[in-house]
């Protein structure tokens, strides 16, 4: 099992954008520059997050991305589901109904117990991801690296942001 | 995020093999027939589970697979890790250290808070999978489909098993 690289990039992108203030936006190219990633690859995820309301996209020459709602209301689960899609990692293909000597469908009214157990684990995974917000992530950054890590992103935003006024 | 089909097949395979008694084994071709899957694809996972001690492989013309320990001691986590490998789904590539205006490495002594939060969720996922054993899965089958679902696998084992005595 592997989460796509897009998840890590997208969480970092949202965390960076949470430092913008006063309606300013950051162009996709600047976000990609800060993350050291490819713009075209990142754009796909920025657009997915915009569709889900996590980000807001402002079009035009002064356009770019900003948060669609406050960082307190964006959880890691919101970002993971937006990038990876809502389907569970375990996808029951009803193996119990395959093979020789098949039984009548009516005997399989209850879901397969393997599927039930696998999905129960995914529920606790998602619940844990839902507990952590992007606001908490960036608050923790302030306590790390003597605050210089957070200051680096603020400086980058100051230089590259596009005000909308 | 998606778990490989091998996980579902492998759990079903172990559940089937848990019905064998008295040291008998089941050939890989019979396991694949019961699951309605490809032998060559399944073999890869049967071999992985044998390396981890979940299964035991008996070579030769009367050979096949049986459990390497009792079904009470095989958890869903054991099987998932054996098939998918032990690495976490989230793999931090230290995005925080990329991009322009890089900071001294010494500022990043603590792990990235994004990675910490993502791995915390994987720990609860794994803990939940570790709680369910293959013995519990098959016990629940007995209560489903009027017991006929479980009886189908026992009949299949009776016909296809290879006794070792």
Tab-separated table of C-alpha atoms in Angstrom:
chain	number	residue	atom	x	y	z
A	1	UNK	CA	0.000	0.000	0.000
A	2	UNK	CA	1.338	3.365	-0.981
A	3	UNK	CA	-0.134	6.844	-0.941
A	4	UNK	CA	0.720	8.856	-4.033
A	5	UNK	CA	3.356	11.583	-3.786
A	6	UNK	CA	0.484	13.979	-4.446
A	7	UNK	CA	-0.712	13.611	-0.851
A	8	UNK	CA	2.527	14.881	0.654
A	9	UNK	CA	2.760	17.709	-1.875
A	10	UNK	CA	-0.856	18.727	-1.380
A	11	UNK	CA	-0.647	18.883	2.408
A	12	UNK	CA	2.513	20.997	2.144
A	13	UNK	CA	0.807	23.220	-0.447
A	14	UNK	CA	-2.200	23.839	1.798
A	15	UNK	CA	0.060	24.472	4.795
A	16	UNK	CA	2.018	27.041	2.754
A	17	UNK	CA	-1.139	28.772	1.505
A	18	UNK	CA	-2.484	28.999	5.059
A	19	UNK	CA	0.098	31.745	5.620
A	20	UNK	CA	-1.540	34.073	3.051
A	21	UNK	CA	-3.542	36.963	4.397
A	22	UNK	CA	-6.046	39.563	3.164
A	23	UNK	CA	-7.344	37.586	0.196
A	24	UNK	CA	-3.952	37.340	-1.527
A	25	UNK	CA	-3.225	34.345	-3.764
A	26	UNK	CA	-0.105	32.412	-4.771
A	27	UNK	CA	0.404	31.229	-8.368
A	28	UNK	CA	0.727	27.491	-8.935
A	29	UNK	CA	4.258	27.998	-10.273
A	30	UNK	CA	5.343	29.588	-6.987
A	31	UNK	CA	3.782	26.796	-4.928
A	32	UNK	CA	5.616	24.232	-7.071
A	33	UNK	CA	8.866	26.187	-6.715
A	34	UNK	CA	8.571	26.207	-2.930
A	35	UNK	CA	7.823	22.466	-2.816
A	36	UNK	CA	10.501	21.627	-5.370
A	37	UNK	CA	7.924	19.779	-7.487
A	38	UNK	CA	6.638	19.822	-11.068
A	39	UNK	CA	3.947	22.451	-11.786
A	40	UNK	CA	1.965	20.223	-14.120
A	41	UNK	CA	1.814	17.402	-11.556
A	42	UNK	CA	0.906	19.771	-8.735
A	43	UNK	CA	-1.796	21.532	-10.788
A	44	UNK	CA	-3.851	18.354	-10.973
A	45	UNK	CA	-3.995	18.220	-7.191
A	46	UNK	CA	-4.575	21.961	-6.741
A	47	UNK	CA	-7.550	21.652	-9.071
A	48	UNK	CA	-8.898	18.606	-7.228
A	49	UNK	CA	-8.642	20.490	-3.926
A	50	UNK	CA	-10.373	23.494	-5.492
A	51	UNK	CA	-13.282	21.293	-6.566
A	52	UNK	CA	-13.629	20.114	-2.959
A	53	UNK	CA	-13.598	23.662	-1.560
A	54	UNK	CA	-10.282	23.170	0.237
A	55	UNK	CA	-8.700	25.771	-2.061
A	56	UNK	CA	-10.108	28.661	-4.034
A	57	UNK	CA	-8.741	29.423	-7.464
A	58	UNK	CA	-8.610	33.009	-8.731
A	59	UNK	CA	-8.243	33.157	-12.538
A	60	UNK	CA	-6.397	35.748	-14.616
A	61	UNK	CA	-2.921	37.321	-14.753
A	62	UNK	CA	-3.077	38.244	-11.060
A	63	UNK	CA	-4.573	34.844	-10.227
A	64	UNK	CA	-3.500	31.912	-8.145
A	65	UNK	CA	-4.634	29.818	-5.207
A	66	UNK	CA	-5.676	30.543	-1.632
A	67	UNK	CA	-7.510	28.541	1.031
A	68	UNK	CA	-11.202	27.926	0.368
A	69	UNK	CA	-11.897	27.893	4.113
A	70	UNK	CA	-9.826	28.503	7.247
A	71	UNK	CA	-6.959	26.118	8.048
A	72	UNK	CA	-8.823	25.154	11.253
A	73	UNK	CA	-11.510	23.618	9.026
A	74	UNK	CA	-9.198	21.659	6.705
A	75	UNK	CA	-8.216	18.240	8.018
A	76	UNK	CA	-5.578	15.901	6.668
A	77	UNK	CA	-8.450	13.566	5.751
A	78	UNK	CA	-10.037	16.270	3.571
A	79	UNK	CA	-6.788	16.559	1.607
A	80	UNK	CA	-6.120	12.810	1.365
A	81	UNK	CA	-9.645	12.090	0.071
A	82	UNK	CA	-9.474	14.955	-2.394
A	83	UNK	CA	-6.171	13.740	-3.858
A	84	UNK	CA	-6.675	9.968	-3.629
A	85	UNK	CA	-10.430	9.834	-4.162
A	86	UNK	CA	-13.106	8.690	-1.713
A	87	UNK	CA	-12.974	4.923	-2.417
A	88	UNK	CA	-11.637	2.696	0.345
A	89	UNK	CA	-8.196	1.099	-0.102
A	90	UNK	CA	-9.702	-2.367	0.313
A	91	UNK	CA	-12.136	-3.229	-2.462
A	92	UNK	CA	-14.062	-6.445	-1.944
A	93	UNK	CA	-14.461	-8.366	-5.184
A	94	UNK	CA	-16.677	-11.024	-3.563
A	95	UNK	CA	-14.090	-13.775	-3.836
A	96	UNK	CA	-16.347	-15.871	-1.587
A	97	UNK	CA	-18.836	-16.139	-4.465
A	98	UNK	CA	-16.267	-17.277	-7.037
A	99	UNK	CA	-14.775	-20.682	-7.765
A	100	UNK	CA	-16.377	-24.112	-8.125
A	101	UNK	CA	-19.647	-25.359	-6.604
A	102	UNK	CA	-21.167	-21.919	-6.326
A	103	UNK	CA	-23.959	-21.365	-3.842
A	104	UNK	CA	-27.219	-19.434	-4.401
A	105	UNK	CA	-26.711	-15.631	-4.212
A	106	UNK	CA	-29.344	-15.469	-1.483
A	107	UNK	CA	-26.904	-16.999	1.003
A	108	UNK	CA	-24.625	-13.956	0.750
A	109	UNK	CA	-26.977	-11.323	2.097
A	110	UNK	CA	-24.508	-10.134	4.750
A	111	UNK	CA	-21.239	-8.513	3.628
A	112	UNK	CA	-18.106	-10.683	3.667
A	113	UNK	CA	-16.565	-10.644	7.143
A	114	UNK	CA	-13.118	-10.015	5.612
A	115	UNK	CA	-14.397	-6.878	3.944
A	116	UNK	CA	-16.116	-5.762	7.163
A	117	UNK	CA	-12.882	-6.116	9.152
A	118	UNK	CA	-10.732	-4.382	6.518
A	119	UNK	CA	-13.146	-1.447	6.253
A	120	UNK	CA	-13.373	-1.140	10.041
A	121	UNK	CA	-9.596	-0.517	10.071
A	122	UNK	CA	-9.962	2.105	7.345
A	123	UNK	CA	-12.611	3.887	9.379
A	124	UNK	CA	-10.249	4.302	12.337
A	125	UNK	CA	-7.513	5.446	9.917
A	126	UNK	CA	-9.769	8.092	8.467
A	127	UNK	CA	-11.047	9.144	11.883
A	128	UNK	CA	-7.457	9.699	13.008
A	129	UNK	CA	-6.646	11.771	9.897
A	130	UNK	CA	-9.824	13.791	10.452
A	131	UNK	CA	-8.567	14.788	13.914
A	132	UNK	CA	-5.551	16.726	12.622
A	133	UNK	CA	-6.094	20.085	10.924
A	134	UNK	CA	-3.692	22.056	8.767
A	135	UNK	CA	-3.823	24.780	11.437
A	136	UNK	CA	-2.371	22.319	13.951
A	137	UNK	CA	0.368	21.306	11.519
A	138	UNK	CA	1.533	24.888	10.997
A	139	UNK	CA	1.296	25.696	14.700
A	140	UNK	CA	3.639	22.787	15.371
A	141	UNK	CA	6.057	24.153	12.763
A	142	UNK	CA	6.407	27.315	14.809
A	143	UNK	CA	7.803	25.240	17.628
A	144	UNK	CA	10.353	23.532	15.368
A	145	UNK	CA	13.678	24.746	14.019
A	146	UNK	CA	13.614	27.809	16.267
A	147	UNK	CA	10.725	29.256	14.222
A	148	UNK	CA	13.012	29.706	11.203
A	149	UNK	CA	11.202	26.999	9.193
A	150	UNK	CA	7.907	28.895	9.511
A	151	UNK	CA	9.630	32.221	8.823
A	152	UNK	CA	11.070	30.861	5.565
A	153	UNK	CA	7.583	30.172	4.205
A	154	UNK	CA	6.253	33.567	5.314
A	155	UNK	CA	9.142	35.310	3.565
A	156	UNK	CA	8.477	33.293	0.420
A	157	UNK	CA	4.787	34.244	0.536
A	158	UNK	CA	5.632	37.916	1.053
A	159	UNK	CA	7.785	37.957	-2.092
A	160	UNK	CA	5.562	35.809	-4.340
A	161	UNK	CA	1.984	36.505	-3.288
A	162	UNK	CA	-0.413	38.415	-5.512
A	163	UNK	CA	-2.652	40.871	-3.691
A	164	UNK	CA	-6.177	41.165	-5.035
A	165	UNK	CA	-6.866	44.793	-4.019
B	1	UNK	CA	-4.850	4.678	-2.060
B	2	UNK	CA	-5.532	1.121	-3.034
B	3	UNK	CA	-4.552	-2.206	-1.562
B	4	UNK	CA	-3.516	-4.758	-4.176
B	5	UNK	CA	-5.942	-7.555	-5.078
B	6	UNK	CA	-3.372	-9.852	-3.506
B	7	UNK	CA	-4.496	-8.839	-0.028
B	8	UNK	CA	-8.076	-10.014	-0.524
B	9	UNK	CA	-6.902	-13.243	-2.209
B	10	UNK	CA	-4.343	-13.945	0.495
B	11	UNK	CA	-6.770	-13.485	3.383
B	12	UNK	CA	-9.267	-15.787	1.667
B	13	UNK	CA	-6.494	-18.303	0.991
B	14	UNK	CA	-5.417	-18.371	4.650
B	15	UNK	CA	-9.047	-18.645	5.786
B	16	UNK	CA	-9.554	-21.605	3.447
B	17	UNK	CA	-6.359	-23.332	4.600
B	18	UNK	CA	-7.396	-22.908	8.243
B	19	UNK	CA	-9.964	-25.667	7.625
B	20	UNK	CA	-7.252	-28.274	6.926
B	21	UNK	CA	-6.598	-30.793	9.673
B	22	UNK	CA	-4.007	-33.400	10.593
B	23	UNK	CA	-1.091	-31.874	8.677
B	24	UNK	CA	-2.802	-32.118	5.276
B	25	UNK	CA	-1.875	-29.564	2.593
B	26	UNK	CA	-3.690	-28.008	-0.362
B	27	UNK	CA	-1.908	-27.480	-3.701
B	28	UNK	CA	-1.649	-23.892	-4.959
B	29	UNK	CA	-3.733	-24.824	-8.025
B	30	UNK	CA	-6.627	-25.904	-5.798
B	31	UNK	CA	-6.423	-22.726	-3.713
B	32	UNK	CA	-6.498	-20.662	-6.918
B	33	UNK	CA	-9.432	-22.701	-8.230
B	34	UNK	CA	-11.433	-22.076	-5.054
B	35	UNK	CA	-10.695	-18.339	-5.143
B	36	UNK	CA	-11.308	-18.074	-8.896
B	37	UNK	CA	-7.883	-16.463	-9.335
B	38	UNK	CA	-4.740	-17.023	-11.405
B	39	UNK	CA	-2.301	-19.586	-9.952
B	40	UNK	CA	0.815	-17.660	-11.003
B	41	UNK	CA	-0.425	-14.454	-9.353
B	42	UNK	CA	-1.492	-16.265	-6.195
B	43	UNK	CA	1.800	-18.202	-5.941
B	44	UNK	CA	3.739	-14.982	-5.397
B	45	UNK	CA	1.631	-14.224	-2.335
B	46	UNK	CA	1.629	-17.796	-1.028
B	47	UNK	CA	5.420	-17.717	-1.172
B	48	UNK	CA	5.564	-14.336	0.584
B	49	UNK	CA	3.334	-15.657	3.364
B	50	UNK	CA	5.490	-18.788	3.648
B	51	UNK	CA	8.587	-16.606	4.136
B	52	UNK	CA	6.788	-14.856	7.009
B	53	UNK	CA	5.766	-18.117	8.681
B	54	UNK	CA	2.046	-17.524	8.061
B	55	UNK	CA	2.003	-20.552	5.754
B	56	UNK	CA	4.139	-23.633	5.505
B	57	UNK	CA	5.008	-25.023	2.114
B	58	UNK	CA	5.464	-28.771	1.608
B	59	UNK	CA	7.414	-29.579	-1.597
B	60	UNK	CA	6.995	-32.547	-3.905
B	61	UNK	CA	4.204	-34.317	-5.784
B	62	UNK	CA	2.092	-34.606	-2.624
B	63	UNK	CA	2.986	-31.056	-1.645
B	64	UNK	CA	1.040	-27.875	-1.106
B	65	UNK	CA	0.353	-25.272	1.532
B	66	UNK	CA	-0.965	-25.347	5.087
B	67	UNK	CA	-0.948	-22.829	7.940
B	68	UNK	CA	2.444	-22.122	9.502
B	69	UNK	CA	0.803	-21.461	12.876
B	70	UNK	CA	-2.752	-21.634	14.229
B	71	UNK	CA	-5.403	-19.315	12.779
B	72	UNK	CA	-5.738	-17.727	16.237
B	73	UNK	CA	-2.183	-16.432	15.819
B	74	UNK	CA	-2.556	-15.030	12.295
B	75	UNK	CA	-3.938	-11.502	12.190
B	76	UNK	CA	-5.144	-9.568	9.165
B	77	UNK	CA	-2.159	-7.273	9.755
B	78	UNK	CA	0.252	-10.205	9.420
B	79	UNK	CA	-1.219	-10.996	6.006
B	80	UNK	CA	-1.407	-7.372	4.796
B	81	UNK	CA	2.227	-6.683	5.738
B	82	UNK	CA	3.383	-9.924	4.172
B	83	UNK	CA	1.660	-9.140	0.859
B	84	UNK	CA	2.137	-5.364	0.699
B	85	UNK	CA	5.458	-5.123	2.494
B	86	UNK	CA	6.260	-3.434	5.794
B	87	UNK	CA	6.762	0.136	4.530
B	88	UNK	CA	4.183	2.721	5.565
B	89	UNK	CA	1.759	4.016	2.904
B	90	UNK	CA	2.928	7.582	3.549
B	91	UNK	CA	6.572	8.098	2.649
B	92	UNK	CA	7.981	11.456	3.671
B	93	UNK	CA	10.323	12.822	1.019
B	94	UNK	CA	11.300	15.835	3.172
B	95	UNK	CA	9.544	18.366	0.973
B	96	UNK	CA	10.138	20.915	3.742
B	97	UNK	CA	13.850	20.835	2.898
B	98	UNK	CA	13.354	21.400	-0.838
B	99	UNK	CA	12.767	24.556	-2.877
B	100	UNK	CA	14.471	27.960	-2.792
B	101	UNK	CA	16.267	29.617	0.157
B	102	UNK	CA	17.131	26.340	1.837
B	103	UNK	CA	17.886	26.362	5.546
B	104	UNK	CA	20.724	24.558	7.343
B	105	UNK	CA	19.998	20.815	7.806
B	106	UNK	CA	20.488	21.221	11.550
B	107	UNK	CA	17.146	23.030	11.825
B	108	UNK	CA	15.289	19.881	10.791
B	109	UNK	CA	16.244	17.638	13.679
B	110	UNK	CA	12.632	16.768	14.516
B	111	UNK	CA	10.568	14.806	11.955
B	112	UNK	CA	8.162	16.790	9.781
B	113	UNK	CA	4.859	17.228	11.629
B	114	UNK	CA	2.957	16.176	8.492
B	115	UNK	CA	4.805	12.866	8.448
B	116	UNK	CA	4.225	12.404	12.185
B	117	UNK	CA	0.456	12.910	11.788
B	118	UNK	CA	0.190	10.646	8.732
B	119	UNK	CA	2.138	7.846	10.423
B	120	UNK	CA	0.048	8.181	13.609
B	121	UNK	CA	-3.036	7.376	11.510
B	122	UNK	CA	-1.267	4.353	9.995
B	123	UNK	CA	-0.432	3.093	13.472
B	124	UNK	CA	-4.106	3.046	14.474
B	125	UNK	CA	-4.951	1.365	11.141
B	126	UNK	CA	-2.408	-1.358	11.770
B	127	UNK	CA	-3.465	-1.740	15.401
B	128	UNK	CA	-7.049	-2.303	14.254
B	129	UNK	CA	-5.960	-4.910	11.672
B	130	UNK	CA	-3.851	-6.631	14.320
B	131	UNK	CA	-6.978	-7.093	16.467
B	132	UNK	CA	-8.728	-9.401	13.979
B	133	UNK	CA	-7.472	-12.950	13.524
B	134	UNK	CA	-8.240	-15.394	10.737
B	135	UNK	CA	-9.868	-17.623	13.379
B	136	UNK	CA	-12.389	-14.851	14.097
B	137	UNK	CA	-13.102	-14.413	10.384
B	138	UNK	CA	-13.929	-18.073	9.871
B	139	UNK	CA	-15.975	-18.251	13.084
B	140	UNK	CA	-18.096	-15.405	11.750
B	141	UNK	CA	-18.579	-17.325	8.487
B	142	UNK	CA	-20.222	-20.110	10.430
B	143	UNK	CA	-22.920	-17.679	11.482
B	144	UNK	CA	-23.539	-16.523	7.905
B	145	UNK	CA	-25.492	-18.139	5.079
B	146	UNK	CA	-26.918	-20.768	7.424
B	147	UNK	CA	-23.469	-22.359	7.742
B	148	UNK	CA	-23.545	-23.435	4.084
B	149	UNK	CA	-20.757	-21.009	3.114
B	150	UNK	CA	-18.399	-22.623	5.603
B	151	UNK	CA	-19.564	-26.116	4.607
B	152	UNK	CA	-18.722	-25.383	0.950
B	153	UNK	CA	-15.059	-24.735	1.822
B	154	UNK	CA	-14.837	-27.821	4.040
B	155	UNK	CA	-16.235	-29.997	1.248
B	156	UNK	CA	-13.720	-28.494	-1.182
B	157	UNK	CA	-10.872	-29.212	1.247
B	158	UNK	CA	-12.066	-32.789	1.767
B	159	UNK	CA	-11.939	-33.447	-1.984
B	160	UNK	CA	-8.709	-31.589	-2.806
B	161	UNK	CA	-6.475	-31.914	0.244
B	162	UNK	CA	-3.324	-34.022	0.218
B	163	UNK	CA	-2.733	-35.999	3.387
B	164	UNK	CA	0.893	-36.333	4.473
B	165	UNK	CA	0.633	-39.650	6.252
